[in-house]
C-alpha atoms as a PDB file:
ATOM      1  CA  MET A   1       1.680 -11.478   7.031  1.00  0.00           C
ATOM      2  CA  ALA A   2       1.773 -11.906  10.807  1.00  0.00           C
ATOM      3  CA  SER A   3       2.364 -15.424  12.041  1.00  0.00           C
ATOM      4  CA  ARG A   4       0.561 -17.089  14.897  1.00  0.00           C
ATOM      5  CA  GLY A   5       1.364 -15.394  18.167  1.00  0.00           C
ATOM      6  CA  GLN A   6       2.050 -12.036  16.543  1.00  0.00           C
ATOM      7  CA  SER A   7      -0.645  -9.439  16.578  1.00  0.00           C
ATOM      8  CA  ARG A   8      -1.491  -7.462  13.487  1.00  0.00           C
ATOM      9  CA  GLY A   9      -1.752  -3.713  13.461  1.00  0.00           C
ATOM     10  CA  ARG A  10      -5.257  -2.378  13.248  1.00  0.00           C
ATOM     11  CA  GLY A  11      -6.419  -2.558   9.660  1.00  0.00           C
ATOM     12  CA  ASP A  12      -3.485  -4.711   8.462  1.00  0.00           C
ATOM     13  CA  LEU A  13      -5.687  -7.697   7.668  1.00  0.00           C
ATOM     14  CA  GLU A  14      -8.235  -5.489   5.942  1.00  0.00           C
ATOM     15  CA  GLN A  15      -5.443  -3.989   3.825  1.00  0.00           C
ATOM     16  CA  GLN A  16      -4.171  -7.456   2.917  1.00  0.00           C
ATOM     17  CA  VAL A  17      -7.653  -8.610   1.951  1.00  0.00           C
ATOM     18  CA  PHE A  18      -8.189  -5.441  -0.085  1.00  0.00           C
ATOM     19  CA  ALA A  19      -4.867  -5.992  -1.884  1.00  0.00           C
ATOM     20  CA  ALA A  20      -5.835  -9.589  -2.673  1.00  0.00           C
ATOM     21  CA  LEU A  21      -9.192  -8.457  -4.073  1.00  0.00           C
ATOM     22  CA  ALA A  22      -7.622  -5.676  -6.119  1.00  0.00           C
ATOM     23  CA  ALA A  23      -5.025  -8.070  -7.567  1.00  0.00           C
ATOM     24  CA  GLY A  24      -7.603 -10.782  -8.206  1.00  0.00           C
ATOM     25  CA  GLY A  25      -8.740  -9.356 -11.516  1.00  0.00           C
ATOM     26  CA  GLY A  26     -12.400 -10.072 -10.810  1.00  0.00           C
ATOM     27  CA  PRO A  27     -14.850 -11.139  -8.132  1.00  0.00           C
ATOM     28  CA  MET A  28     -13.423 -13.578  -5.581  1.00  0.00           C
ATOM     29  CA  THR A  29     -15.140 -15.900  -3.131  1.00  0.00           C
ATOM     30  CA  THR A  30     -14.109 -16.048   0.497  1.00  0.00           C
ATOM     31  CA  SER A  31     -12.170 -19.270  -0.191  1.00  0.00           C
ATOM     32  CA  GLU A  32     -10.318 -17.664  -3.086  1.00  0.00           C
ATOM     33  CA  VAL A  33      -9.366 -14.666  -0.945  1.00  0.00           C
ATOM     34  CA  ARG A  34      -8.250 -16.976   1.855  1.00  0.00           C
ATOM     35  CA  ASP A  35      -6.098 -18.950  -0.587  1.00  0.00           C
ATOM     36  CA  ALA A  36      -4.626 -15.738  -2.045  1.00  0.00           C
ATOM     37  CA  LEU A  37      -3.566 -14.785   1.491  1.00  0.00           C
ATOM     38  CA  GLY A  38      -1.725 -18.082   1.963  1.00  0.00           C
ATOM     39  CA  GLY A  39      -4.502 -20.213   3.434  1.00  0.00           C
ATOM     40  CA  GLN A  40      -3.392 -19.651   7.040  1.00  0.00           C
ATOM     41  CA  LEU A  41      -6.427 -17.666   8.184  1.00  0.00           C
ATOM     42  CA  ALA A  42      -9.703 -19.190   9.301  1.00  0.00           C
ATOM     43  CA  TYR A  43     -12.435 -19.068   6.656  1.00  0.00           C
ATOM     44  CA  THR A  44     -14.717 -17.249   9.107  1.00  0.00           C
ATOM     45  CA  THR A  45     -12.063 -14.593   9.752  1.00  0.00           C
ATOM     46  CA  VAL A  46     -11.772 -13.820   6.044  1.00  0.00           C
ATOM     47  CA  MET A  47     -15.559 -13.895   5.682  1.00  0.00           C
ATOM     48  CA  THR A  48     -15.936 -11.396   8.549  1.00  0.00           C
ATOM     49  CA  VAL A  49     -13.334  -9.033   7.079  1.00  0.00           C
ATOM     50  CA  LEU A  50     -15.029  -9.185   3.659  1.00  0.00           C
ATOM     51  CA  ALA A  51     -18.456  -8.496   5.185  1.00  0.00           C
ATOM     52  CA  ARG A  52     -17.068  -5.508   7.096  1.00  0.00           C
ATOM     53  CA  MET A  53     -15.361  -4.183   3.986  1.00  0.00           C
ATOM     54  CA  GLN A  54     -18.615  -4.497   2.067  1.00  0.00           C
ATOM     55  CA  ALA A  55     -20.456  -2.624   4.821  1.00  0.00           C
ATOM     56  CA  LYS A  56     -17.839   0.167   4.664  1.00  0.00           C
ATOM     57  CA  GLY A  57     -18.139   0.416   0.900  1.00  0.00           C
ATOM     58  CA  LEU A  58     -14.621  -0.865   0.261  1.00  0.00           C
ATOM     59  CA  ALA A  59     -15.896  -3.969  -1.516  1.00  0.00           C
ATOM     60  CA  THR A  60     -18.978  -5.007  -3.419  1.00  0.00           C
ATOM     61  CA  ARG A  61     -20.510  -8.445  -3.389  1.00  0.00           C
ATOM     62  CA  THR A  62     -22.568 -10.469  -5.820  1.00  0.00           C
ATOM     63  CA  ARG A  63     -24.212 -13.853  -5.475  1.00  0.00           C
ATOM     64  CA  ALA A  64     -22.002 -16.779  -6.471  1.00  0.00           C
ATOM     65  CA  GLY A  65     -24.051 -19.915  -5.952  1.00  0.00           C
ATOM     66  CA  ARG A  66     -24.836 -20.229  -2.273  1.00  0.00           C
ATOM     67  CA  SER A  67     -22.094 -17.778  -1.346  1.00  0.00           C
ATOM     68  CA  TYR A  68     -20.878 -14.350  -2.400  1.00  0.00           C
ATOM     69  CA  ALA A  69     -18.053 -13.139  -4.597  1.00  0.00           C
ATOM     70  CA  TYR A  70     -16.384  -9.882  -3.602  1.00  0.00           C
ATOM     71  CA  SER A  71     -14.655  -7.184  -5.634  1.00  0.00           C
ATOM     72  CA  ALA A  72     -12.531  -4.297  -4.393  1.00  0.00           C
ATOM     73  CA  VAL A  73     -13.924  -0.815  -4.880  1.00  0.00           C
ATOM     74  CA  VAL A  74     -10.906   1.073  -6.149  1.00  0.00           C
ATOM     75  CA  ASP A  75     -12.534   4.407  -6.938  1.00  0.00           C
ATOM     76  CA  ALA A  76     -12.102   6.697  -3.924  1.00  0.00           C
ATOM     77  CA  ALA A  77     -15.105   8.796  -4.958  1.00  0.00           C
ATOM     78  CA  GLU A  78     -17.294   5.681  -4.963  1.00  0.00           C
ATOM     79  CA  VAL A  79     -16.087   4.702  -1.482  1.00  0.00           C
ATOM     80  CA  THR A  80     -16.826   8.200  -0.164  1.00  0.00           C
ATOM     81  CA  ALA A  81     -20.267   8.266  -1.797  1.00  0.00           C
ATOM     82  CA  HIS A  82     -21.127   4.910  -0.225  1.00  0.00           C
ATOM     83  CA  GLN A  83     -19.990   6.167   3.187  1.00  0.00           C
ATOM     84  CA  ILE A  84     -22.214   9.240   2.829  1.00  0.00           C
ATOM     85  CA  HIS A  85     -25.185   7.016   1.960  1.00  0.00           C
ATOM     86  CA  ARG A  86     -24.462   4.820   4.990  1.00  0.00           C
ATOM     87  CA  LEU A  87     -24.365   7.883   7.251  1.00  0.00           C
ATOM     88  CA  LEU A  88     -27.635   9.191   5.823  1.00  0.00           C
ATOM     89  CA  ASP A  89     -29.258   5.779   6.276  1.00  0.00           C
ATOM     90  CA  SER A  90     -28.114   5.617   9.902  1.00  0.00           C
ATOM     91  CA  ARG A  91     -29.652   8.953  10.896  1.00  0.00           C
ATOM     92  CA  GLY A  92     -33.330   9.464  11.546  1.00  0.00           C
ATOM     93  CA  ASP A  93     -33.748  12.864   9.941  1.00  0.00           C
ATOM     94  CA  ARG A  94     -32.169  12.837   6.479  1.00  0.00           C
ATOM     95  CA  ALA A  95     -33.498  16.326   5.732  1.00  0.00           C
ATOM     96  CA  ALA A  96     -31.697  17.796   8.749  1.00  0.00           C
ATOM     97  CA  VAL A  97     -28.415  16.128   7.818  1.00  0.00           C
ATOM     98  CA  LEU A  98     -28.666  17.207   4.183  1.00  0.00           C
ATOM     99  CA  THR A  99     -29.623  20.746   5.220  1.00  0.00           C
ATOM    100  CA  ARG A 100     -26.562  21.045   7.452  1.00  0.00           C
ATOM    101  CA  PHE A 101     -24.356  19.535   4.734  1.00  0.00           C
ATOM    102  CA  ALA A 102     -25.677  21.862   2.030  1.00  0.00           C
ATOM    103  CA  GLY A 103     -25.285  24.845   4.354  1.00  0.00           C
ATOM    104  CA  GLY A 104     -21.565  24.141   4.617  1.00  0.00           C
ATOM    105  CA  LEU A 105     -20.923  24.076   0.864  1.00  0.00           C
ATOM    106  CA  SER A 106     -19.125  26.869  -0.925  1.00  0.00           C
ATOM    107  CA  ALA A 107     -20.869  28.730  -3.758  1.00  0.00           C
ATOM    108  CA  GLU A 108     -18.879  26.690  -6.299  1.00  0.00           C
ATOM    109  CA  GLU A 109     -19.755  23.385  -4.595  1.00  0.00           C
ATOM    110  CA  SER A 110     -23.433  24.368  -4.425  1.00  0.00           C
ATOM    111  CA  ALA A 111     -23.466  25.235  -8.144  1.00  0.00           C
ATOM    112  CA  LEU A 112     -21.787  21.917  -8.986  1.00  0.00           C
ATOM    113  CA  LEU A 113     -24.268  19.979  -6.858  1.00  0.00           C
ATOM    114  CA  LEU A 114     -27.228  21.724  -8.515  1.00  0.00           C
ATOM    115  CA  GLU A 115     -25.765  20.940 -11.943  1.00  0.00           C
ATOM    116  CA  LEU A 116     -25.246  17.283 -11.036  1.00  0.00           C
ATOM    117  CA  LEU A 117     -28.782  16.988  -9.661  1.00  0.00           C
ATOM    118  CA  ALA A 118     -30.213  18.533 -12.839  1.00  0.00           C
ATOM    119  CA  ASP A 119     -28.194  16.095 -14.979  1.00  0.00           C
ATOM    120  CA  SER A 120     -29.360  13.201 -12.801  1.00  0.00           C
ATOM    121  CA  ASP A 121     -33.003  14.260 -13.203  1.00  0.00           C
ATOM    122  CA  SER A 122     -32.572  14.479 -16.983  1.00  0.00           C
ATOM    123  CA  ASP A 123     -31.007  11.012 -17.097  1.00  0.00           C
ATOM    124  CA  SER A 124     -33.819   9.553 -14.970  1.00  0.00           C
ATOM    125  CA  GLU A 125     -36.509  11.089 -17.199  1.00  0.00           C
ATOM    126  CA  ALA A 126     -34.825   9.849 -20.381  1.00  0.00           C
ATOM    127  CA  GLU A 127     -34.525   6.346 -18.933  1.00  0.00           C
ATOM    128  CA  ALA A 128     -38.212   6.318 -17.922  1.00  0.00           C
ATOM    129  CA  GLU A 129     -39.237   7.240 -21.485  1.00  0.00           C
ATOM    130  CA  ARG A 130     -37.356   4.338 -23.107  1.00  0.00           C
ATOM    131  CA  PRO A 131     -39.600   1.526 -24.400  1.00  0.00           C
END
């Protein structure tokens, strides 16, 4: 970890926080992450990094009393899916973005996407029919 007076490389702190979350074995509060990193960082610094990681889809958060507990998202596919959702949410015309995306898919990717959508529809219908 960089000491006072030394600057960190871009993303170093985020990587350290991610490593602490991944090694934590479960959801961790900001204080717990700060302690896992040696307690040298300001609470607000750790809180900001965690909030940014959550916004990027690298971490999830759940309520823990008046605060939040964070967990690392270790599945690369889940991170990518979250990033795609964030991009779609940030654009005004979702249909245009999805149309351009779908137009760039190969025949195999298109077939896979159609299959996944059909499976998703079946799962949704089955869930709606449960008592």
